[in-house]
Amino acid sequence: RKFALQLLSNRKDKHSLKKRQYKAALDMEYMNKILNF
């Protein structure tokens, strides 16, 4: 869990961490982009 939060926090978006978590939970493409797949 901490690893995933670290990946999200390192990402330079204009959205808050909470919004990035929500977007990653709903959008598989966004999650794959974060995980570099």
Coordinates of N, CA and C in Angstrom, one line a residue:
R1 N 0.8 -1.2 0.0 CA 0.0 0.0 0.0 C 0.9 1.3 0.0
K2 N 1.9 1.3 0.8 CA 2.8 2.4 0.8 C 3.5 2.6 -0.5
F3 N 3.8 1.5 -1.1 CA 4.5 1.6 -2.4 C 3.6 2.3 -3.5
A4 N 2.3 1.9 -3.5 CA 1.4 2.5 -4.4 C 1.2 4.0 -4.1
L5 N 1.1 4.4 -2.9 CA 1.0 5.8 -2.5 C 2.2 6.6 -2.9
Q6 N 3.4 6.0 -2.8 CA 4.6 6.6 -3.2 C 4.6 6.9 -4.7
L7 N 4.2 5.9 -5.5 CA 4.1 6.1 -6.9 C 3.2 7.2 -7.3
L8 N 2.1 7.3 -6.6 CA 1.1 8.3 -6.9 C 1.6 9.7 -6.5
S9 N 2.3 9.8 -5.3 CA 2.8 11.1 -4.9 C 4.0 11.6 -5.7
N10 N 4.7 10.6 -6.3 CA 5.8 11.1 -7.2 C 5.4 11.6 -8.5
R11 N 4.2 11.3 -8.9 CA 3.6 11.7 -10.1 C 3.3 13.2 -10.1
K12 N 3.7 14.0 -11.1 CA 3.5 15.4 -11.0 C 2.3 15.8 -11.8
D13 N 1.1 15.7 -11.1 CA -0.1 16.1 -11.7 C -0.6 17.3 -10.9
K14 N -1.6 18.0 -11.5 CA -2.1 19.2 -10.8 C -3.2 18.8 -9.8
H15 N -3.5 17.5 -9.7 CA -4.6 17.0 -8.9 C -4.0 16.6 -7.5
S16 N -4.9 16.6 -6.5 CA -4.4 16.2 -5.2 C -4.2 14.6 -5.2
L17 N -3.5 14.2 -4.1 CA -3.2 12.8 -4.0 C -4.5 12.0 -3.9
K18 N -5.5 12.5 -3.2 CA -6.8 11.8 -3.0 C -7.5 11.6 -4.3
K19 N -7.4 12.7 -5.2 CA -8.1 12.6 -6.5 C -7.3 11.6 -7.4
R20 N -6.0 11.6 -7.3 CA -5.2 10.6 -8.1 C -5.5 9.2 -7.7
Q21 N -5.7 8.9 -6.4 CA -6.1 7.6 -5.9 C -7.4 7.2 -6.5
Y22 N -8.4 8.1 -6.4 CA -9.7 7.8 -6.9 C -9.7 7.5 -8.4
K23 N -8.9 8.3 -9.2 CA -8.8 8.1 -10.6 C -8.1 6.8 -10.9
A24 N -7.1 6.4 -10.2 CA -6.4 5.2 -10.5 C -7.3 4.0 -10.1
A25 N -8.2 4.1 -9.2 CA -9.1 3.1 -8.8 C -10.2 2.8 -9.9
L26 N -10.5 3.9 -10.6 CA -11.6 3.8 -11.6 C -11.1 3.6 -13.0
D27 N -9.9 4.1 -13.3 CA -9.4 4.1 -14.7 C -8.2 3.2 -14.8
M28 N -8.3 2.1 -15.5 CA -7.2 1.1 -15.6 C -6.0 1.7 -16.4
E29 N -6.3 2.5 -17.4 CA -5.2 3.1 -18.2 C -4.4 4.0 -17.4
Y30 N -5.0 4.8 -16.5 CA -4.3 5.7 -15.6 C -3.4 4.9 -14.6
M31 N -4.0 3.8 -14.1 CA -3.3 2.9 -13.2 C -2.1 2.3 -13.9
N32 N -2.2 1.8 -15.1 CA -1.1 1.2 -15.8 C 0.0 2.3 -16.1
K33 N -0.4 3.5 -16.4 CA 0.5 4.6 -16.6 C 1.4 4.8 -15.4
I34 N 0.7 4.8 -14.2 CA 1.4 5.0 -13.0 C 2.4 3.8 -12.7
L35 N 1.9 2.6 -13.0 CA 2.7 1.4 -12.7 C 3.8 1.2 -13.8
N36 N 3.8 2.0 -14.9 CA 4.7 1.8 -16.0 C 4.6 0.5 -16.7
F37 N 3.4 0.1 -17.0 CA 3.2 -1.2 -17.7 C 3.0 -0.8 -19.2

